[in-house]
Amino acid sequence: MIKLSSSFEIARPPDQVFAALVDPAVLQRCIPGCEELKAIGPDAYEARLNIGVAGLKGRYSGRAELRDKHPPESFTLSFDGKGTPGFVRGTAKVRLAAEPSGTRVTSDAEVQVGGLIAAVGSRLGDATARKLAADFFRQLATEIGA
């Protein structure tokens, strides 16, 4: 089990950031390599991704579900995906806190990986996951006009 923690600041109020984080159309534009993201039920989604980053490179399909939603303060994301390089599954607890300059988004994730992804080692996997998260939040800030 890999544990990842991250924190990002977005220059928008928590209600706007929360709304963007649960909007499939916004997410599809912000998730690196996301080719398709569609709702399959309330707070449940299917996705297709094509990741071009070392360690995770390949095509993936999977599902994600939002649980324990407390707008605009927190939610839990559970995800399960597989592709040619292996599989990834886990949960992320996402918290939003108002700050004078906008919103601080923190995430604590527990991720299990298998296949070639696991073979690349946790340091490379950790670095790759951090890069993808940073790319996501940078694009999200752009998307909501921060």
mmCIF file of N, CA and C in Angstrom:
data_model
loop_
_atom_site.group_PDB
_atom_site.id
_atom_site.type_symbol
_atom_site.label_atom_id
_atom_site.label_comp_id
_atom_site.label_asym_id
_atom_site.label_seq_id
_atom_site.Cartn_x
_atom_site.Cartn_y
_atom_site.Cartn_z
ATOM 1 N N MET A 1 0.856 -1.184 0.000
ATOM 2 C CA MET A 1 0.000 0.000 0.000
ATOM 3 C C MET A 1 0.894 1.237 0.000
ATOM 4 N N ILE A 2 0.654 2.118 -0.937
ATOM 5 C CA ILE A 2 1.394 3.370 -1.033
ATOM 6 C C ILE A 2 0.525 4.461 -0.432
ATOM 7 N N LYS A 3 1.128 5.301 0.414
ATOM 8 C CA LYS A 3 0.405 6.428 1.001
ATOM 9 C C LYS A 3 0.950 7.705 0.388
ATOM 10 N N LEU A 4 0.042 8.521 -0.112
ATOM 11 C CA LEU A 4 0.414 9.784 -0.737
ATOM 12 C C LEU A 4 -0.375 10.921 -0.108
ATOM 13 N N SER A 5 0.326 11.976 0.254
ATOM 14 C CA SER A 5 -0.330 13.181 0.759
ATOM 15 C C SER A 5 0.085 14.344 -0.119
ATOM 16 N N SER A 6 -0.864 15.216 -0.393
ATOM 17 C CA SER A 6 -0.551 16.388 -1.200
ATOM 18 C C SER A 6 -1.404 17.557 -0.747
ATOM 19 N N SER A 7 -0.950 18.746 -1.089
ATOM 20 C CA SER A 7 -1.656 19.964 -0.728
ATOM 21 C C SER A 7 -1.448 20.988 -1.842
ATOM 22 N N PHE A 8 -2.546 21.629 -2.233
ATOM 23 C CA PHE A 8 -2.500 22.619 -3.304
ATOM 24 C C PHE A 8 -3.382 23.790 -2.926
ATOM 25 N N GLU A 9 -2.980 24.969 -3.362
ATOM 26 C CA GLU A 9 -3.786 26.152 -3.113
ATOM 27 C C GLU A 9 -4.366 26.648 -4.431
ATOM 28 N N ILE A 10 -5.662 26.986 -4.408
ATOM 29 C CA ILE A 10 -6.356 27.500 -5.586
ATOM 30 C C ILE A 10 -7.020 28.812 -5.183
ATOM 31 N N ALA A 11 -6.810 29.837 -5.981
ATOM 32 C CA ALA A 11 -7.280 31.183 -5.660
ATOM 33 C C ALA A 11 -8.764 31.368 -5.983
ATOM 34 N N ARG A 12 -9.585 30.515 -5.395
ATOM 35 C CA ARG A 12 -11.041 30.589 -5.533
ATOM 36 C C ARG A 12 -11.646 30.124 -4.214
ATOM 37 N N PRO A 13 -12.882 30.545 -3.905
ATOM 38 C CA PRO A 13 -13.525 30.106 -2.655
ATOM 39 C C PRO A 13 -13.845 28.607 -2.669
ATOM 40 N N PRO A 14 -13.933 28.000 -1.478
ATOM 41 C CA PRO A 14 -14.171 26.554 -1.376
ATOM 42 C C PRO A 14 -15.386 26.047 -2.141
ATOM 43 N N ASP A 15 -16.494 26.786 -2.161
ATOM 44 C CA ASP A 15 -17.684 26.280 -2.863
ATOM 45 C C ASP A 15 -17.422 26.139 -4.364
ATOM 46 N N GLN A 16 -16.664 27.063 -4.965
ATOM 47 C CA GLN A 16 -16.348 26.963 -6.398
ATOM 48 C C GLN A 16 -15.380 25.811 -6.670
ATOM 49 N N VAL A 17 -14.394 25.634 -5.787
ATOM 50 C CA VAL A 17 -13.426 24.553 -5.970
ATOM 51 C C VAL A 17 -14.116 23.201 -5.800
ATOM 52 N N PHE A 18 -14.957 23.076 -4.771
ATOM 53 C CA PHE A 18 -15.687 21.824 -4.545
ATOM 54 C C PHE A 18 -16.546 21.487 -5.760
ATOM 55 N N ALA A 19 -17.287 22.478 -6.271
ATOM 56 C CA ALA A 19 -18.157 22.243 -7.430
ATOM 57 C C ALA A 19 -17.344 21.736 -8.619
ATOM 58 N N ALA A 20 -16.165 22.302 -8.840
ATOM 59 C CA ALA A 20 -15.317 21.865 -9.960
ATOM 60 C C ALA A 20 -14.810 20.448 -9.736
ATOM 61 N N LEU A 21 -14.468 20.112 -8.485
ATOM 62 C CA LEU A 21 -13.919 18.789 -8.179
ATOM 63 C C LEU A 21 -14.930 17.653 -8.320
ATOM 64 N N VAL A 22 -16.207 17.977 -8.386
ATOM 65 C CA VAL A 22 -17.225 16.937 -8.529
ATOM 66 C C VAL A 22 -17.976 17.049 -9.858
ATOM 67 N N ASP A 23 -17.492 17.883 -10.767
ATOM 68 C CA ASP A 23 -18.123 18.081 -12.067
ATOM 69 C C ASP A 23 -17.395 17.233 -13.117
ATOM 70 N N PRO A 24 -18.067 16.190 -13.678
ATOM 71 C CA PRO A 24 -17.393 15.304 -14.628
ATOM 72 C C PRO A 24 -16.806 16.025 -15.841
ATOM 73 N N ALA A 25 -17.490 17.037 -16.347
ATOM 74 C CA ALA A 25 -16.983 17.751 -17.520
ATOM 75 C C ALA A 25 -15.680 18.479 -17.184
ATOM 76 N N VAL A 26 -15.643 19.119 -16.032
ATOM 77 C CA VAL A 26 -14.425 19.816 -15.601
ATOM 78 C C VAL A 26 -13.313 18.800 -15.361
ATOM 79 N N LEU A 27 -13.633 17.718 -14.680
ATOM 80 C CA LEU A 27 -12.624 16.699 -14.383
ATOM 81 C C LEU A 27 -12.024 16.110 -15.653
ATOM 82 N N GLN A 28 -12.860 15.850 -16.647
ATOM 83 C CA GLN A 28 -12.341 15.269 -17.890
ATOM 84 C C GLN A 28 -11.310 16.193 -18.525
ATOM 85 N N ARG A 29 -11.530 17.494 -18.442
ATOM 86 C CA ARG A 29 -10.584 18.444 -19.018
ATOM 87 C C ARG A 29 -9.320 18.598 -18.172
ATOM 88 N N CYS A 30 -9.385 18.234 -16.893
ATOM 89 C CA CYS A 30 -8.255 18.469 -15.983
ATOM 90 C C CYS A 30 -7.407 17.235 -15.694
ATOM 91 N N ILE A 31 -7.980 16.053 -15.743
ATOM 92 C CA ILE A 31 -7.235 14.827 -15.433
ATOM 93 C C ILE A 31 -6.259 14.539 -16.567
ATOM 94 N N PRO A 32 -4.974 14.459 -16.269
ATOM 95 C CA PRO A 32 -3.993 14.187 -17.325
ATOM 96 C C PRO A 32 -4.311 12.880 -18.064
ATOM 97 N N GLY A 33 -4.383 12.966 -19.389
ATOM 98 C CA GLY A 33 -4.608 11.781 -20.208
ATOM 99 C C GLY A 33 -6.034 11.272 -20.258
ATOM 100 N N CYS A 34 -6.983 12.004 -19.664
ATOM 101 C CA CYS A 34 -8.373 11.530 -19.637
ATOM 102 C C CYS A 34 -9.000 11.667 -21.022
ATOM 103 N N GLU A 35 -9.392 10.541 -21.590
ATOM 104 C CA GLU A 35 -10.045 10.531 -22.898
ATOM 105 C C GLU A 35 -11.557 10.552 -22.769
ATOM 106 N N GLU A 36 -12.061 9.982 -21.685
ATOM 107 C CA GLU A 36 -13.506 9.938 -21.470
ATOM 108 C C GLU A 36 -13.784 9.811 -19.982
ATOM 109 N N LEU A 37 -14.793 10.544 -19.523
ATOM 110 C CA LEU A 37 -15.265 10.434 -18.144
ATOM 111 C C LEU A 37 -16.765 10.625 -18.195
ATOM 112 N N LYS A 38 -17.497 9.588 -17.812
ATOM 113 C CA LYS A 38 -18.953 9.698 -17.876
ATOM 114 C C LYS A 38 -19.582 9.207 -16.585
ATOM 115 N N ALA A 39 -20.682 9.857 -16.237
ATOM 116 C CA ALA A 39 -21.433 9.463 -15.050
ATOM 117 C C ALA A 39 -22.175 8.164 -15.352
ATOM 118 N N ILE A 40 -22.117 7.228 -14.408
ATOM 119 C CA ILE A 40 -22.851 5.970 -14.553
ATOM 120 C C ILE A 40 -23.865 5.810 -13.425
ATOM 121 N N GLY A 41 -23.986 6.834 -12.611
ATOM 122 C CA GLY A 41 -24.915 6.847 -11.490
ATOM 123 C C GLY A 41 -24.618 8.068 -10.649
ATOM 124 N N PRO A 42 -25.391 8.265 -9.593
ATOM 125 C CA PRO A 42 -25.114 9.405 -8.722
ATOM 126 C C PRO A 42 -23.722 9.252 -8.105
ATOM 127 N N ASP A 43 -22.856 10.206 -8.385
ATOM 128 C CA ASP A 43 -21.503 10.227 -7.820
ATOM 129 C C ASP A 43 -20.658 9.014 -8.214
ATOM 130 N N ALA A 44 -20.974 8.371 -9.334
ATOM 131 C CA ALA A 44 -20.192 7.234 -9.827
ATOM 132 C C ALA A 44 -19.841 7.484 -11.291
ATOM 133 N N TYR A 45 -18.601 7.173 -11.647
ATOM 134 C CA TYR A 45 -18.095 7.505 -12.971
ATOM 135 C C TYR A 45 -17.272 6.364 -13.555
ATOM 136 N N GLU A 46 -17.262 6.300 -14.885
ATOM 137 C CA GLU A 46 -16.343 5.431 -15.603
ATOM 138 C C GLU A 46 -15.403 6.331 -16.379
ATOM 139 N N ALA A 47 -14.145 5.907 -16.471
ATOM 140 C CA ALA A 47 -13.153 6.731 -17.161
ATOM 141 C C ALA A 47 -12.250 5.878 -18.034
ATOM 142 N N ARG A 48 -11.739 6.524 -19.094
ATOM 143 C CA ARG A 48 -10.689 5.951 -19.930
ATOM 144 C C ARG A 48 -9.554 6.963 -19.963
ATOM 145 N N LEU A 49 -8.350 6.482 -19.660
ATOM 146 C CA LEU A 49 -7.189 7.360 -19.640
ATOM 147 C C LEU A 49 -6.074 6.776 -20.479
ATOM 148 N N ASN A 50 -5.269 7.668 -21.020
ATOM 149 C CA ASN A 50 -4.062 7.276 -21.726
ATOM 150 C C ASN A 50 -2.933 8.084 -21.103
ATOM 151 N N ILE A 51 -2.203 7.446 -20.205
ATOM 152 C CA ILE A 51 -1.152 8.115 -19.443
ATOM 153 C C ILE A 51 0.174 7.943 -20.172
ATOM 154 N N GLY A 52 0.887 9.045 -20.360
ATOM 155 C CA GLY A 52 2.157 8.991 -21.066
ATOM 156 C C GLY A 52 3.344 9.282 -20.173
ATOM 157 N N VAL A 53 3.207 9.015 -18.884
ATOM 158 C CA VAL A 53 4.268 9.329 -17.927
ATOM 159 C C VAL A 53 4.975 8.045 -17.512
ATOM 160 N N ALA A 54 6.296 8.102 -17.450
ATOM 161 C CA ALA A 54 7.095 6.928 -17.066
ATOM 162 C C ALA A 54 6.559 6.296 -15.795
ATOM 163 N N GLY A 55 6.580 4.985 -15.759
ATOM 164 C CA GLY A 55 6.118 4.264 -14.583
ATOM 165 C C GLY A 55 4.643 3.920 -14.623
ATOM 166 N N LEU A 56 3.842 4.778 -15.255
ATOM 167 C CA LEU A 56 2.403 4.538 -15.353
ATOM 168 C C LEU A 56 1.947 4.514 -16.801
ATOM 169 N N LYS A 57 2.873 4.612 -17.730
ATOM 170 C CA LYS A 57 2.547 4.753 -19.145
ATOM 171 C C LYS A 57 1.650 3.613 -19.629
ATOM 172 N N GLY A 58 0.556 3.990 -20.291
ATOM 173 C CA GLY A 58 -0.350 2.999 -20.854
ATOM 174 C C GLY A 58 -1.781 3.479 -20.851
ATOM 175 N N ARG A 59 -2.663 2.617 -21.304
ATOM 176 C CA ARG A 59 -4.096 2.905 -21.357
ATOM 177 C C ARG A 59 -4.774 2.237 -20.159
ATOM 178 N N TYR A 60 -5.706 2.958 -19.576
ATOM 179 C CA TYR A 60 -6.423 2.467 -18.407
ATOM 180 C C TYR A 60 -7.916 2.671 -18.587
ATOM 181 N N SER A 61 -8.690 1.804 -17.971
ATOM 182 C CA SER A 61 -10.121 2.038 -17.829
ATOM 183 C C SER A 61 -10.451 1.739 -16.377
ATOM 184 N N GLY A 62 -11.426 2.444 -15.864
ATOM 185 C CA GLY A 62 -11.753 2.221 -14.462
ATOM 186 C C GLY A 62 -12.988 2.962 -14.033
ATOM 187 N N ARG A 63 -13.228 2.874 -12.735
ATOM 188 C CA ARG A 63 -14.391 3.480 -12.108
ATOM 189 C C ARG A 63 -13.937 4.307 -10.924
ATOM 190 N N ALA A 64 -14.729 5.342 -10.638
ATOM 191 C CA ALA A 64 -14.491 6.166 -9.461
ATOM 192 C C ALA A 64 -15.835 6.496 -8.833
ATOM 193 N N GLU A 65 -15.816 6.645 -7.528
ATOM 194 C CA GLU A 65 -17.043 6.953 -6.807
ATOM 195 C C GLU A 65 -16.746 7.964 -5.716
ATOM 196 N N LEU A 66 -17.626 8.960 -5.597
ATOM 197 C CA LEU A 66 -17.527 9.946 -4.524
ATOM 198 C C LEU A 66 -18.392 9.481 -3.364
ATOM 199 N N ARG A 67 -17.808 9.518 -2.163
ATOM 200 C CA ARG A 67 -18.562 9.120 -0.970
ATOM 201 C C ARG A 67 -18.336 10.150 0.125
ATOM 202 N N ASP A 68 -19.151 10.073 1.144
ATOM 203 C CA ASP A 68 -18.998 10.929 2.326
ATOM 204 C C ASP A 68 -18.841 12.398 1.943
ATOM 205 N N LYS A 69 -19.717 12.867 1.029
ATOM 206 C CA LYS A 69 -19.638 14.257 0.582
ATOM 207 C C LYS A 69 -20.177 15.195 1.651
ATOM 208 N N HIS A 70 -19.376 16.224 1.953
ATOM 209 C CA HIS A 70 -19.767 17.290 2.873
ATOM 210 C C HIS A 70 -19.403 18.628 2.213
ATOM 211 N N PRO A 71 -20.216 19.061 1.215
ATOM 212 C CA PRO A 71 -19.883 20.287 0.490
ATOM 213 C C PRO A 71 -19.891 21.503 1.419
ATOM 214 N N PRO A 72 -19.005 22.435 1.262
ATOM 215 C CA PRO A 72 -17.835 22.428 0.382
ATOM 216 C C PRO A 72 -16.552 22.043 1.123
ATOM 217 N N GLU A 73 -16.650 21.164 2.125
ATOM 218 C CA GLU A 73 -15.487 20.895 2.964
ATOM 219 C C GLU A 73 -14.724 19.610 2.655
ATOM 220 N N SER A 74 -15.421 18.536 2.228
ATOM 221 C CA SER A 74 -14.683 17.278 2.061
ATOM 222 C C SER A 74 -15.487 16.246 1.287
ATOM 223 N N PHE A 75 -14.764 15.239 0.814
ATOM 224 C CA PHE A 75 -15.359 14.046 0.227
ATOM 225 C C PHE A 75 -14.280 12.977 0.178
ATOM 226 N N THR A 76 -14.717 11.740 -0.041
ATOM 227 C CA THR A 76 -13.788 10.629 -0.223
ATOM 228 C C THR A 76 -13.982 10.099 -1.635
ATOM 229 N N LEU A 77 -12.878 9.879 -2.324
ATOM 230 C CA LEU A 77 -12.893 9.333 -3.675
ATOM 231 C C LEU A 77 -12.355 7.916 -3.613
ATOM 232 N N SER A 78 -13.128 6.956 -4.105
ATOM 233 C CA SER A 78 -12.607 5.598 -4.245
ATOM 234 C C SER A 78 -12.452 5.330 -5.733
ATOM 235 N N PHE A 79 -11.393 4.632 -6.100
ATOM 236 C CA PHE A 79 -11.117 4.402 -7.512
ATOM 237 C C PHE A 79 -10.517 3.024 -7.716
ATOM 238 N N ASP A 80 -10.734 2.518 -8.924
ATOM 239 C CA ASP A 80 -10.268 1.187 -9.297
ATOM 240 C C ASP A 80 -10.063 1.195 -10.801
ATOM 241 N N GLY A 81 -8.837 0.974 -11.238
ATOM 242 C CA GLY A 81 -8.568 0.989 -12.665
ATOM 243 C C GLY A 81 -7.560 -0.060 -13.051
ATOM 244 N N LYS A 82 -7.614 -0.453 -14.326
ATOM 245 C CA LYS A 82 -6.637 -1.418 -14.803
ATOM 246 C C LYS A 82 -6.293 -1.092 -16.242
ATOM 247 N N GLY A 83 -5.134 -1.555 -16.641
ATOM 248 C CA GLY A 83 -4.679 -1.314 -17.992
ATOM 249 C C GLY A 83 -3.507 -2.220 -18.306
ATOM 250 N N THR A 84 -2.893 -1.964 -19.452
ATOM 251 C CA THR A 84 -1.781 -2.820 -19.880
ATOM 252 C C THR A 84 -0.637 -2.865 -18.871
ATOM 253 N N PRO A 85 -0.321 -1.748 -18.173
ATOM 254 C CA PRO A 85 0.795 -1.831 -17.237
ATOM 255 C C PRO A 85 0.442 -2.412 -15.867
ATOM 256 N N GLY A 86 -0.823 -2.703 -15.614
ATOM 257 C CA GLY A 86 -1.188 -3.247 -14.305
ATOM 258 C C GLY A 86 -2.479 -2.640 -13.795
ATOM 259 N N PHE A 87 -2.608 -2.600 -12.466
ATOM 260 C CA PHE A 87 -3.831 -2.045 -11.890
ATOM 261 C C PHE A 87 -3.488 -1.058 -10.791
ATOM 262 N N VAL A 88 -4.465 -0.235 -10.500
ATOM 263 C CA VAL A 88 -4.347 0.730 -9.415
ATOM 264 C C VAL A 88 -5.719 0.827 -8.751
ATOM 265 N N ARG A 89 -5.744 0.844 -7.433
ATOM 266 C CA ARG A 89 -7.007 1.034 -6.718
ATOM 267 C C ARG A 89 -6.710 1.654 -5.367
ATOM 268 N N GLY A 90 -7.687 2.385 -4.872
ATOM 269 C CA GLY A 90 -7.469 3.019 -3.582
ATOM 270 C C GLY A 90 -8.547 4.014 -3.244
ATOM 271 N N THR A 91 -8.250 4.798 -2.225
ATOM 272 C CA THR A 91 -9.147 5.849 -1.769
ATOM 273 C C THR A 91 -8.331 7.100 -1.480
ATOM 274 N N ALA A 92 -8.996 8.222 -1.613
ATOM 275 C CA ALA A 92 -8.371 9.503 -1.279
ATOM 276 C C ALA A 92 -9.371 10.330 -0.489
ATOM 277 N N LYS A 93 -8.952 10.802 0.658
ATOM 278 C CA LYS A 93 -9.770 11.721 1.450
ATOM 279 C C LYS A 93 -9.347 13.129 1.054
ATOM 280 N N VAL A 94 -10.308 13.893 0.553
ATOM 281 C CA VAL A 94 -10.032 15.232 0.049
ATOM 282 C C VAL A 94 -10.711 16.254 0.966
ATOM 283 N N ARG A 95 -9.919 17.238 1.425
ATOM 284 C CA ARG A 95 -10.442 18.276 2.309
ATOM 285 C C ARG A 95 -10.158 19.648 1.700
ATOM 286 N N LEU A 96 -11.117 20.536 1.849
ATOM 287 C CA LEU A 96 -10.973 21.903 1.362
ATOM 288 C C LEU A 96 -11.091 22.852 2.542
ATOM 289 N N ALA A 97 -10.190 23.812 2.631
ATOM 290 C CA ALA A 97 -10.203 24.780 3.728
ATOM 291 C C ALA A 97 -10.041 26.181 3.158
ATOM 292 N N ALA A 98 -10.900 27.085 3.619
ATOM 293 C CA ALA A 98 -10.816 28.474 3.180
ATOM 294 C C ALA A 98 -9.544 29.099 3.739
ATOM 295 N N GLU A 99 -8.885 29.870 2.888
ATOM 296 C CA GLU A 99 -7.706 30.631 3.276
ATOM 297 C C GLU A 99 -7.876 32.039 2.722
ATOM 298 N N PRO A 100 -7.149 33.007 3.251
ATOM 299 C CA PRO A 100 -7.305 34.376 2.744
ATOM 300 C C PRO A 100 -7.111 34.482 1.228
ATOM 301 N N SER A 101 -6.252 33.635 0.670
ATOM 302 C CA SER A 101 -5.965 33.714 -0.766
ATOM 303 C C SER A 101 -6.832 32.767 -1.599
ATOM 304 N N GLY A 102 -7.740 32.032 -0.974
ATOM 305 C CA GLY A 102 -8.589 31.117 -1.729
ATOM 306 C C GLY A 102 -8.907 29.852 -0.951
ATOM 307 N N THR A 103 -8.516 28.700 -1.506
ATOM 308 C CA THR A 103 -8.825 27.406 -0.902
ATOM 309 C C THR A 103 -7.592 26.526 -0.879
ATOM 310 N N ARG A 104 -7.329 25.901 0.254
ATOM 311 C CA ARG A 104 -6.276 24.897 0.372
ATOM 312 C C ARG A 104 -6.956 23.544 0.220
ATOM 313 N N VAL A 105 -6.525 22.770 -0.773
ATOM 314 C CA VAL A 105 -7.054 21.420 -1.012
ATOM 315 C C VAL A 105 -5.979 20.443 -0.560
ATOM 316 N N THR A 106 -6.327 19.569 0.375
ATOM 317 C CA THR A 106 -5.390 18.538 0.819
ATOM 318 C C THR A 106 -5.989 17.174 0.513
ATOM 319 N N SER A 107 -5.109 16.257 0.211
ATOM 320 C CA SER A 107 -5.537 14.902 -0.137
ATOM 321 C C SER A 107 -4.622 13.898 0.540
ATOM 322 N N ASP A 108 -5.213 12.914 1.164
ATOM 323 C CA ASP A 108 -4.473 11.793 1.742
ATOM 324 C C ASP A 108 -5.005 10.532 1.081
ATOM 325 N N ALA A 109 -4.138 9.878 0.306
ATOM 326 C CA ALA A 109 -4.557 8.714 -0.462
ATOM 327 C C ALA A 109 -3.808 7.468 -0.026
ATOM 328 N N GLU A 110 -4.497 6.351 -0.120
ATOM 329 C CA GLU A 110 -3.895 5.032 0.042
ATOM 330 C C GLU A 110 -4.148 4.292 -1.250
ATOM 331 N N VAL A 111 -3.061 3.877 -1.891
ATOM 332 C CA VAL A 111 -3.150 3.308 -3.228
ATOM 333 C C VAL A 111 -2.458 1.956 -3.258
ATOM 334 N N GLN A 112 -3.110 0.996 -3.881
ATOM 335 C CA GLN A 112 -2.519 -0.321 -4.106
ATOM 336 C C GLN A 112 -2.287 -0.451 -5.602
ATOM 337 N N VAL A 113 -1.086 -0.904 -5.976
ATOM 338 C CA VAL A 113 -0.767 -1.082 -7.390
ATOM 339 C C VAL A 113 -0.275 -2.501 -7.619
ATOM 340 N N GLY A 114 -0.416 -2.970 -8.853
ATOM 341 C CA GLY A 114 0.052 -4.308 -9.205
ATOM 342 C C GLY A 114 0.517 -4.344 -10.648
ATOM 343 N N GLY A 115 1.179 -5.408 -11.018
ATOM 344 C CA GLY A 115 1.683 -5.553 -12.379
ATOM 345 C C GLY A 115 2.963 -4.763 -12.578
ATOM 346 N N LEU A 116 3.178 -4.286 -13.794
ATOM 347 C CA LEU A 116 4.384 -3.527 -14.105
ATOM 348 C C LEU A 116 4.490 -2.247 -13.290
ATOM 349 N N ILE A 117 3.339 -1.673 -12.916
ATOM 350 C CA ILE A 117 3.357 -0.451 -12.111
ATOM 351 C C ILE A 117 4.086 -0.714 -10.806
ATOM 352 N N ALA A 118 3.789 -1.829 -10.165
ATOM 353 C CA ALA A 118 4.432 -2.167 -8.895
ATOM 354 C C ALA A 118 5.921 -2.430 -9.092
ATOM 355 N N ALA A 119 6.279 -2.957 -10.268
ATOM 356 C CA ALA A 119 7.672 -3.305 -10.529
ATOM 357 C C ALA A 119 8.583 -2.087 -10.661
ATOM 358 N N VAL A 120 8.022 -0.906 -10.981
ATOM 359 C CA VAL A 120 8.870 0.281 -11.153
ATOM 360 C C VAL A 120 9.376 0.821 -9.827
ATOM 361 N N GLY A 121 8.796 0.386 -8.738
ATOM 362 C CA GLY A 121 9.265 0.823 -7.430
ATOM 363 C C GLY A 121 8.460 1.991 -6.898
ATOM 364 N N SER A 122 8.418 2.078 -5.592
ATOM 365 C CA SER A 122 7.568 3.083 -4.959
ATOM 366 C C SER A 122 8.099 4.500 -5.145
ATOM 367 N N ARG A 123 9.418 4.691 -5.231
ATOM 368 C CA ARG A 123 9.928 6.058 -5.388
ATOM 369 C C ARG A 123 9.530 6.647 -6.729
ATOM 370 N N LEU A 124 9.660 5.876 -7.800
ATOM 371 C CA LEU A 124 9.266 6.360 -9.117
ATOM 372 C C LEU A 124 7.751 6.525 -9.185
ATOM 373 N N GLY A 125 7.022 5.568 -8.630
ATOM 374 C CA GLY A 125 5.564 5.662 -8.617
ATOM 375 C C GLY A 125 5.087 6.873 -7.842
ATOM 376 N N ASP A 126 5.726 7.151 -6.705
ATOM 377 C CA ASP A 126 5.384 8.299 -5.877
ATOM 378 C C ASP A 126 5.651 9.598 -6.644
ATOM 379 N N ALA A 127 6.808 9.699 -7.280
ATOM 380 C CA ALA A 127 7.157 10.897 -8.051
ATOM 381 C C ALA A 127 6.187 11.104 -9.206
ATOM 382 N N THR A 128 5.820 10.026 -9.877
ATOM 383 C CA THR A 128 4.893 10.113 -10.997
ATOM 384 C C THR A 128 3.509 10.555 -10.525
ATOM 385 N N ALA A 129 3.049 9.984 -9.421
ATOM 386 C CA ALA A 129 1.740 10.353 -8.877
ATOM 387 C C ALA A 129 1.727 11.823 -8.467
ATOM 388 N N ARG A 130 2.799 12.302 -7.867
ATOM 389 C CA ARG A 130 2.883 13.712 -7.471
ATOM 390 C C ARG A 130 2.850 14.635 -8.695
ATOM 391 N N LYS A 131 3.542 14.228 -9.762
ATOM 392 C CA LYS A 131 3.547 15.032 -10.985
ATOM 393 C C LYS A 131 2.144 15.096 -11.580
ATOM 394 N N LEU A 132 1.464 13.956 -11.654
ATOM 395 C CA LEU A 132 0.105 13.935 -12.206
ATOM 396 C C LEU A 132 -0.844 14.788 -11.365
ATOM 397 N N ALA A 133 -0.705 14.718 -10.030
ATOM 398 C CA ALA A 133 -1.552 15.523 -9.147
ATOM 399 C C ALA A 133 -1.281 17.010 -9.351
ATOM 400 N N ALA A 134 -0.016 17.389 -9.438
ATOM 401 C CA ALA A 134 0.331 18.795 -9.651
ATOM 402 C C ALA A 134 -0.222 19.279 -10.991
ATOM 403 N N ASP A 135 -0.090 18.462 -12.043
ATOM 404 C CA ASP A 135 -0.637 18.821 -13.355
ATOM 405 C C ASP A 135 -2.153 18.992 -13.277
ATOM 406 N N PHE A 136 -2.825 18.074 -12.557
ATOM 407 C CA PHE A 136 -4.277 18.150 -12.408
ATOM 408 C C PHE A 136 -4.686 19.462 -11.741
ATOM 409 N N PHE A 137 -4.069 19.795 -10.606
ATOM 410 C CA PHE A 137 -4.478 20.988 -9.865
ATOM 411 C C PHE A 137 -4.110 22.275 -10.601
ATOM 412 N N ARG A 138 -3.019 22.260 -11.330
ATOM 413 C CA ARG A 138 -2.654 23.424 -12.151
ATOM 414 C C ARG A 138 -3.737 23.660 -13.218
ATOM 415 N N GLN A 139 -4.164 22.579 -13.881
ATOM 416 C CA GLN A 139 -5.207 22.695 -14.901
ATOM 417 C C GLN A 139 -6.546 23.081 -14.278
ATOM 418 N N LEU A 140 -6.862 22.529 -13.091
ATOM 419 C CA LEU A 140 -8.108 22.871 -12.409
ATOM 420 C C LEU A 140 -8.143 24.363 -12.082
ATOM 421 N N ALA A 141 -7.034 24.904 -11.591
ATOM 422 C CA ALA A 141 -6.967 26.338 -11.280
ATOM 423 C C ALA A 141 -7.207 27.161 -12.542
ATOM 424 N N THR A 142 -6.638 26.749 -13.651
ATOM 425 C CA THR A 142 -6.852 27.440 -14.921
ATOM 426 C C THR A 142 -8.318 27.338 -15.341
ATOM 427 N N GLU A 143 -8.864 26.136 -15.215
ATOM 428 C CA GLU A 143 -10.239 25.859 -15.636
ATOM 429 C C GLU A 143 -11.258 26.729 -14.901
ATOM 430 N N ILE A 144 -11.062 26.946 -13.614
ATOM 431 C CA ILE A 144 -12.049 27.734 -12.852
ATOM 432 C C ILE A 144 -11.633 29.199 -12.735
ATOM 433 N N GLY A 145 -10.626 29.575 -13.514
ATOM 434 C CA GLY A 145 -10.257 30.973 -13.598
ATOM 435 C C GLY A 145 -9.501 31.518 -12.414
ATOM 436 N N ALA A 146 -8.774 30.648 -11.723
ATOM 437 C CA ALA A 146 -8.011 31.115 -10.552
ATOM 438 C C ALA A 146 -6.723 31.766 -11.016
#
